[in-house]
Every structure is written in structure tokens, then in C-alpha cells.
């Protein structure tokens, strides 16, 4: 009888937490507590489901991102004890109890040396502490354990790039894209790296591929337009900016880029409209005001 009442109360709490977890993805504690309840009930599939939700609620930190999904080990098993440890570590991390979170992730890694996620998370913590060598060490371990994690490869690329290891960074971004061609972040990061190193054509190829695999990425279309404009392909650039703005009408950089490209094709009044829009969206974009004045001068000169 007592056991039945306890089970009934547990079911009621689980129902209430399920409602809470569906109200906002920011209620990661609800998912964590649900994982623990389902672990106690022996419902391993529901434990994993809640941990997946907890994982997807993760945010990015300073460009480095927490991976989503793929919580199982290579052989597909995550024991209830491991699931409980992971839920505890995730809750500690989101509660900003970083030291305790690291200790719990270490415990989980010792408990199951085949699990990549503890190394991924500790890598994020190290990166936030500006300890990139230690972050790289953790992410390299995570990549060995889970080579199909685009997030880990992308994080490695960012870390290598910040450490001045551009060749290694390029390889990591390429691995991320190979694993997931729709990885927007990896594609943008690789294109930025290539263009910064003078390989504009290579960067444009990456972004063209990104717009095919992630057609809803306004940033990919915008960045492609920037490189097309840089290479003198102004009509192509205008098309790319137009696509970016159809996806995100409030992207100030796309309005600015569109304005500059229109100026290059002698369409001064439409250019001024785009540049004014950019300035309205971002009043700190003083170069837009400079371009507006330049466009007015060129328009007056063309009439005279």
C-alpha cells in the first residue's frame, strides 16, 4: 500500500514536471528531475528522452557550442546509474556550480570511459575559463570517442583557430561539414577562415554549398553576398543579399551590403534606401552614413 502511494505520488510529480518542461526549454531542471524520476521507475527509454531534451536546451558559449543528442555510448547503452550521473552534472552546470559539475563529469567519464559527452562538456568549461589547450585535449578525446559529432569538430576548429593553428582548424571544420553538411556554424567558420587567409574562391564554394544544405540560413546567404561583392560579382551579391533579407528582414549587415552592391551598379537611390534601413537597424553603423553621403554625391554627379 505504501509503495503504491509512493508510486502514485511519483507519477503525479512526473506529470507536473512534464507540463513544466513543455512550457519553455529553459526549464532544464524539469527535464533533469524527470530523468531522475524515470530512472527510479526503471523506465530507461524515458530517462534517455529527458536527457535528450535537456541536451537540446543547451546554449552556446562564446562561439563554442554544446552538442545535441548522441547521449548513448558506441554500443548504444547508457546505464541508469550513468544517466543519473549525467543528469546531475547537467543540472550542476546550468546552476553555475562549475566545480561540482566538472567533478561529476569526471566521475561519469571514469564510470564509462566510452562516453564522449563528459569530455565535450569539460571542454566547454575549460574554454570558458580561457584554457584552450585543456579544452582541446578534452575535445580531442570526445572526437575519438564520437567521431560523428559535428559540434565537437567545430569546437575544435574554433579552438585551433584561436590558438593560431589554422591548418588544424580547417581540417576540423571540414570534418564537421563532412559529418553534417547542414552544419551552418562549421560552414560559416570555415568560410571565414579561408577568406581571412586570402582564399576567397574557396570560401565562396563553402558558402554556396552551405546555402544548398541550409537554404534557410540568412547568415550563409549574407556572407556569400559579401564575398561576391568583394570579388566584383555585384549582381550575384544583390541576389544573395535579397535572399538573406527574405529570411531575416532585420539583418542590418545585409541591408548595408545590398546598398554597397547597388551603388557599384549605379543604382544610387535604391542603394540609399538600403543604407538608411541598415542605419535605422544599427545606429552605430557609421559606415552606412558615410556610404549614404557618397551615394548622394554620385547620384547628383550622374544627373549633372
Tab-separated table of C-alpha atoms in Angstrom:
chain	number	residue	atom	x	y	z
A	1	UNK	CA	0.000	0.000	0.000
A	2	UNK	CA	2.765	2.448	0.990
A	3	UNK	CA	4.691	1.542	-2.139
A	4	UNK	CA	1.591	2.163	-4.285
A	5	UNK	CA	1.057	5.589	-2.706
A	6	UNK	CA	4.721	6.477	-3.315
A	7	UNK	CA	4.450	5.324	-6.918
A	8	UNK	CA	1.257	7.347	-7.369
A	9	UNK	CA	2.885	10.458	-5.955
A	10	UNK	CA	5.894	9.915	-8.227
A	11	UNK	CA	3.571	9.653	-11.227
A	12	UNK	CA	1.829	12.885	-10.227
A	13	UNK	CA	5.158	14.726	-9.889
A	14	UNK	CA	6.237	13.338	-13.237
A	15	UNK	CA	3.042	14.628	-14.883
A	16	UNK	CA	3.526	18.097	-13.393
A	17	UNK	CA	7.152	18.215	-14.466
A	18	UNK	CA	6.222	17.101	-17.976
A	19	UNK	CA	3.861	20.066	-18.211
A	20	UNK	CA	6.553	22.420	-16.891
A	21	UNK	CA	9.171	21.092	-19.287
A	22	UNK	CA	6.879	21.791	-22.248
A	23	UNK	CA	6.235	25.410	-21.266
A	24	UNK	CA	9.791	26.541	-22.009
A	25	UNK	CA	13.013	24.835	-22.987
A	26	UNK	CA	14.761	26.990	-20.398
A	27	UNK	CA	13.260	24.853	-17.610
A	28	UNK	CA	16.109	22.381	-17.922
A	29	UNK	CA	15.762	21.467	-14.253
A	30	UNK	CA	12.374	19.934	-15.049
A	31	UNK	CA	13.936	17.625	-17.617
A	32	UNK	CA	16.697	16.743	-15.159
A	33	UNK	CA	14.257	15.861	-12.377
A	34	UNK	CA	12.132	13.885	-14.823
A	35	UNK	CA	15.185	11.889	-15.825
A	36	UNK	CA	15.815	11.007	-12.194
A	37	UNK	CA	12.187	10.009	-11.591
A	38	UNK	CA	12.053	7.781	-14.663
A	39	UNK	CA	15.388	6.263	-13.614
A	40	UNK	CA	13.857	5.361	-10.256
A	41	UNK	CA	10.848	3.860	-12.060
A	42	UNK	CA	13.195	1.795	-14.240
A	43	UNK	CA	11.969	3.458	-17.456
A	44	UNK	CA	15.317	3.730	-19.240
A	45	UNK	CA	13.840	4.992	-22.525
A	46	UNK	CA	12.130	7.906	-20.771
A	47	UNK	CA	15.378	8.682	-18.936
A	48	UNK	CA	17.194	8.968	-22.253
A	49	UNK	CA	14.339	11.002	-23.757
A	50	UNK	CA	14.502	13.573	-20.964
A	51	UNK	CA	18.287	13.747	-21.193
A	52	UNK	CA	17.942	14.395	-24.922
A	53	UNK	CA	15.584	17.291	-24.135
A	54	UNK	CA	17.990	18.561	-21.502
A	55	UNK	CA	20.812	18.386	-24.015
A	56	UNK	CA	18.863	20.235	-26.715
A	57	UNK	CA	18.102	23.031	-24.254
A	58	UNK	CA	21.840	23.770	-24.123
A	59	UNK	CA	23.064	27.141	-25.288
A	60	UNK	CA	26.294	28.198	-26.932
A	61	UNK	CA	29.113	29.938	-25.067
A	62	UNK	CA	31.446	32.428	-26.791
A	63	UNK	CA	31.098	30.631	-30.100
A	64	UNK	CA	31.700	27.186	-28.618
A	65	UNK	CA	28.564	25.064	-28.597
A	66	UNK	CA	27.186	22.247	-26.523
A	67	UNK	CA	26.376	19.228	-28.632
A	68	UNK	CA	22.854	17.936	-29.064
A	69	UNK	CA	21.725	14.324	-28.756
A	70	UNK	CA	24.001	11.297	-29.147
A	71	UNK	CA	23.997	10.513	-25.442
A	72	UNK	CA	24.475	6.783	-25.884
A	73	UNK	CA	27.863	5.124	-25.982
A	74	UNK	CA	29.158	3.420	-29.104
A	75	UNK	CA	27.408	0.169	-28.203
A	76	UNK	CA	24.140	2.054	-27.669
A	77	UNK	CA	23.813	1.530	-23.910
A	78	UNK	CA	23.650	4.077	-21.125
A	79	UNK	CA	23.052	2.512	-17.726
A	80	UNK	CA	20.576	4.048	-15.274
A	81	UNK	CA	23.466	4.979	-12.975
A	82	UNK	CA	25.254	6.731	-15.834
A	83	UNK	CA	22.054	8.510	-16.854
A	84	UNK	CA	21.585	9.735	-13.288
A	85	UNK	CA	25.176	10.976	-13.144
A	86	UNK	CA	24.777	12.828	-16.437
A	87	UNK	CA	21.529	14.445	-15.305
A	88	UNK	CA	23.201	15.563	-12.071
A	89	UNK	CA	26.203	17.017	-13.921
A	90	UNK	CA	23.993	18.869	-16.414
A	91	UNK	CA	21.936	20.380	-13.600
A	92	UNK	CA	25.048	21.480	-11.729
A	93	UNK	CA	26.458	23.101	-14.868
A	94	UNK	CA	23.267	25.021	-15.541
A	95	UNK	CA	23.184	26.107	-11.909
A	96	UNK	CA	26.677	27.580	-12.388
A	97	UNK	CA	28.136	25.146	-9.848
A	98	UNK	CA	31.033	24.582	-12.231
A	99	UNK	CA	33.479	22.851	-9.926
A	100	UNK	CA	30.896	20.308	-8.815
A	101	UNK	CA	29.803	19.807	-12.422
A	102	UNK	CA	33.364	19.055	-13.516
A	103	UNK	CA	33.772	16.573	-10.678
A	104	UNK	CA	30.543	14.813	-11.707
A	105	UNK	CA	31.556	14.731	-15.379
A	106	UNK	CA	34.912	13.246	-14.324
A	107	UNK	CA	33.068	10.655	-12.281
A	108	UNK	CA	30.914	9.804	-15.293
A	109	UNK	CA	33.959	9.533	-17.568
A	110	UNK	CA	35.553	7.124	-15.087
A	111	UNK	CA	32.315	5.199	-14.810
A	112	UNK	CA	32.074	4.837	-18.590
A	113	UNK	CA	35.306	5.600	-20.491
A	114	UNK	CA	33.483	5.176	-23.826
A	115	UNK	CA	31.172	8.141	-23.263
A	116	UNK	CA	32.113	11.310	-25.175
A	117	UNK	CA	29.779	13.823	-23.560
A	118	UNK	CA	31.752	14.343	-20.294
A	119	UNK	CA	34.815	15.356	-22.315
A	120	UNK	CA	32.713	17.624	-24.523
A	121	UNK	CA	31.226	19.407	-21.511
A	122	UNK	CA	34.522	19.766	-19.653
A	123	UNK	CA	35.996	21.165	-22.850
A	124	UNK	CA	33.321	23.875	-22.865
A	125	UNK	CA	34.081	24.725	-19.239
A	126	UNK	CA	37.811	24.928	-19.954
A	127	UNK	CA	37.201	27.135	-22.997
A	128	UNK	CA	35.061	29.496	-20.923
A	129	UNK	CA	37.970	29.739	-18.489
A	130	UNK	CA	40.240	30.651	-21.455
A	131	UNK	CA	42.179	27.418	-21.015
A	132	UNK	CA	42.122	26.442	-24.679
A	133	UNK	CA	44.875	23.791	-24.516
A	134	UNK	CA	42.898	21.888	-21.887
A	135	UNK	CA	39.690	22.389	-23.881
A	136	UNK	CA	41.386	20.965	-26.980
A	137	UNK	CA	42.603	17.967	-25.007
A	138	UNK	CA	39.049	17.203	-23.870
A	139	UNK	CA	37.508	17.752	-27.301
A	140	UNK	CA	40.115	15.595	-28.998
A	141	UNK	CA	39.165	12.825	-26.584
A	142	UNK	CA	35.480	13.430	-27.354
A	143	UNK	CA	36.166	13.322	-31.113
A	144	UNK	CA	37.955	9.975	-30.766
A	145	UNK	CA	35.016	8.555	-28.833
A	146	UNK	CA	32.330	10.067	-31.042
A	147	UNK	CA	33.839	10.962	-34.447
A	148	UNK	CA	30.369	11.760	-35.824
A	149	UNK	CA	29.808	14.777	-33.583
A	150	UNK	CA	29.874	17.840	-35.854
A	151	UNK	CA	29.674	20.064	-32.773
A	152	UNK	CA	32.877	18.678	-31.285
A	153	UNK	CA	34.773	19.046	-34.575
A	154	UNK	CA	33.502	22.618	-34.938
A	155	UNK	CA	34.539	23.471	-31.376
A	156	UNK	CA	37.973	22.028	-32.053
A	157	UNK	CA	38.227	24.162	-35.188
A	158	UNK	CA	37.403	27.327	-33.270
A	159	UNK	CA	39.913	26.491	-30.550
A	160	UNK	CA	42.663	25.652	-33.031
A	161	UNK	CA	41.978	28.896	-34.889
A	162	UNK	CA	42.191	30.966	-31.718
A	163	UNK	CA	45.473	29.228	-30.943
A	164	UNK	CA	46.837	30.145	-34.396
A	165	UNK	CA	46.711	26.559	-35.688
A	166	UNK	CA	44.897	27.376	-38.924
A	167	UNK	CA	45.630	24.121	-40.774
A	168	UNK	CA	44.253	22.060	-37.901
A	169	UNK	CA	41.277	24.425	-37.655
A	170	UNK	CA	40.489	23.997	-41.341
A	171	UNK	CA	40.654	20.223	-41.065
A	172	UNK	CA	38.318	20.221	-38.058
A	173	UNK	CA	35.751	22.455	-39.773
A	174	UNK	CA	35.907	20.190	-42.837
A	175	UNK	CA	35.336	17.124	-40.638
A	176	UNK	CA	32.294	18.803	-39.079
A	177	UNK	CA	30.841	19.529	-42.520
A	178	UNK	CA	31.606	16.000	-43.718
A	179	UNK	CA	29.710	14.614	-40.737
A	180	UNK	CA	26.839	17.075	-41.158
A	181	UNK	CA	26.724	19.056	-44.431
A	182	UNK	CA	23.933	21.174	-42.931
A	183	UNK	CA	26.201	22.363	-40.096
A	184	UNK	CA	25.731	26.111	-40.504
A	185	UNK	CA	28.293	27.104	-37.884
A	186	UNK	CA	31.059	24.912	-39.313
A	187	UNK	CA	30.417	26.178	-42.842
A	188	UNK	CA	30.460	29.822	-41.765
A	189	UNK	CA	33.578	29.281	-39.670
A	190	UNK	CA	35.419	27.515	-42.500
A	191	UNK	CA	34.455	30.225	-44.995
A	192	UNK	CA	35.631	32.946	-42.601
A	193	UNK	CA	38.936	31.153	-42.095
A	194	UNK	CA	39.517	30.668	-45.815
A	195	UNK	CA	38.627	34.248	-46.728
A	196	UNK	CA	40.827	35.611	-43.934
A	197	UNK	CA	43.702	33.607	-45.418
A	198	UNK	CA	43.026	35.037	-48.887
A	199	UNK	CA	41.176	32.065	-50.396
A	200	UNK	CA	38.015	33.928	-51.397
A	201	UNK	CA	37.112	31.415	-54.117
A	202	UNK	CA	37.390	28.540	-51.649
A	203	UNK	CA	35.279	30.430	-49.130
A	204	UNK	CA	32.575	31.103	-51.744
A	205	UNK	CA	32.442	27.401	-52.648
A	206	UNK	CA	31.898	26.553	-48.987
A	207	UNK	CA	29.104	29.128	-48.676
A	208	UNK	CA	27.443	28.057	-51.925
A	209	UNK	CA	27.337	24.527	-50.548
A	210	UNK	CA	26.014	25.873	-47.229
A	211	UNK	CA	23.137	27.678	-48.963
A	212	UNK	CA	22.192	24.399	-50.655
A	213	UNK	CA	22.338	22.307	-47.493
A	214	UNK	CA	20.950	25.039	-45.206
A	215	UNK	CA	18.761	27.167	-47.512
A	216	UNK	CA	17.105	28.876	-44.532
A	217	UNK	CA	20.413	30.266	-43.255
A	218	UNK	CA	20.257	34.032	-43.686
A	219	UNK	CA	23.845	34.318	-42.496
A	220	UNK	CA	25.126	31.952	-45.193
A	221	UNK	CA	23.395	33.982	-47.932
A	222	UNK	CA	24.601	37.248	-46.387
A	223	UNK	CA	28.210	36.100	-46.108
A	224	UNK	CA	28.116	34.742	-49.640
A	225	UNK	CA	26.873	38.139	-50.833
A	226	UNK	CA	29.774	39.844	-49.067
A	227	UNK	CA	32.332	37.666	-50.842
A	228	UNK	CA	30.575	38.000	-54.195
A	229	UNK	CA	30.639	41.764	-53.798
A	230	UNK	CA	34.292	41.625	-52.784
A	231	UNK	CA	35.096	39.697	-55.964
A	232	UNK	CA	33.163	42.162	-58.155
A	233	UNK	CA	30.125	39.950	-58.836
A	234	UNK	CA	27.673	42.631	-57.763
A	235	UNK	CA	24.532	41.218	-59.397
A	236	UNK	CA	25.150	37.849	-57.751
A	237	UNK	CA	25.760	39.664	-54.473
A	238	UNK	CA	22.471	41.552	-54.772
A	239	UNK	CA	20.703	38.218	-55.304
A	240	UNK	CA	22.338	36.714	-52.226
A	241	UNK	CA	21.507	39.745	-50.075
A	242	UNK	CA	17.933	39.661	-51.326
A	243	UNK	CA	17.653	36.038	-50.243
A	244	UNK	CA	19.196	36.815	-46.848
A	245	UNK	CA	16.717	39.646	-46.286
A	246	UNK	CA	13.779	37.477	-47.300
A	247	UNK	CA	14.814	35.197	-44.448
A	248	UNK	CA	15.746	37.937	-41.964
A	249	UNK	CA	14.388	41.401	-42.905
A	250	UNK	CA	16.138	42.965	-39.899
A	251	UNK	CA	19.668	41.900	-40.812
A	252	UNK	CA	21.463	45.258	-40.863
A	253	UNK	CA	24.606	43.876	-42.490
A	254	UNK	CA	22.575	42.521	-45.434
A	255	UNK	CA	20.889	45.898	-45.981
A	256	UNK	CA	24.308	47.553	-45.858
A	257	UNK	CA	25.846	45.032	-48.247
A	258	UNK	CA	22.898	45.373	-50.602
A	259	UNK	CA	23.324	49.155	-50.533
A	260	UNK	CA	27.016	48.950	-51.392
A	261	UNK	CA	26.387	46.459	-54.221
A	262	UNK	CA	23.619	48.678	-55.631
A	263	UNK	CA	25.990	51.661	-55.548
A	264	UNK	CA	28.507	49.641	-57.576
A	265	UNK	CA	25.806	49.056	-60.223
A	266	UNK	CA	24.958	52.797	-60.231
A	267	UNK	CA	21.530	52.272	-58.621
A	268	UNK	CA	22.045	55.129	-56.204
A	269	UNK	CA	18.553	55.848	-54.881
A	270	UNK	CA	17.741	52.189	-54.075
A	271	UNK	CA	21.212	51.992	-52.514
A	272	UNK	CA	20.432	54.966	-50.284
A	273	UNK	CA	17.197	53.317	-49.152
A	274	UNK	CA	19.030	50.131	-48.188
A	275	UNK	CA	21.770	52.035	-46.391
A	276	UNK	CA	19.243	54.094	-44.441
A	277	UNK	CA	17.479	50.900	-43.440
A	278	UNK	CA	20.797	49.468	-42.219
A	279	UNK	CA	21.470	52.626	-40.193
A	280	UNK	CA	17.981	52.561	-38.691
A	281	UNK	CA	18.517	48.962	-37.593
A	282	UNK	CA	22.023	49.667	-36.277
A	283	UNK	CA	22.646	53.364	-35.472
A	284	UNK	CA	26.259	52.541	-34.614
A	285	UNK	CA	26.945	51.551	-38.229
A	286	UNK	CA	28.601	54.855	-39.104
A	287	UNK	CA	29.998	53.484	-42.357
A	288	UNK	CA	26.399	53.347	-43.592
A	289	UNK	CA	26.081	57.112	-43.091
A	290	UNK	CA	29.353	57.620	-44.960
A	291	UNK	CA	28.064	55.497	-47.838
A	292	UNK	CA	24.765	57.420	-47.897
A	293	UNK	CA	26.629	60.697	-48.331
A	294	UNK	CA	28.787	59.141	-51.034
A	295	UNK	CA	25.721	57.789	-52.858
A	296	UNK	CA	24.084	61.229	-52.812
A	297	UNK	CA	27.229	62.795	-54.323
A	298	UNK	CA	27.400	60.141	-57.036
A	299	UNK	CA	23.680	60.480	-57.787
A	300	UNK	CA	23.989	64.274	-58.155
A	301	UNK	CA	27.048	63.861	-60.357
A	302	UNK	CA	25.248	61.387	-62.624
A	303	UNK	CA	22.352	63.834	-63.075
A	304	UNK	CA	24.674	66.708	-63.893
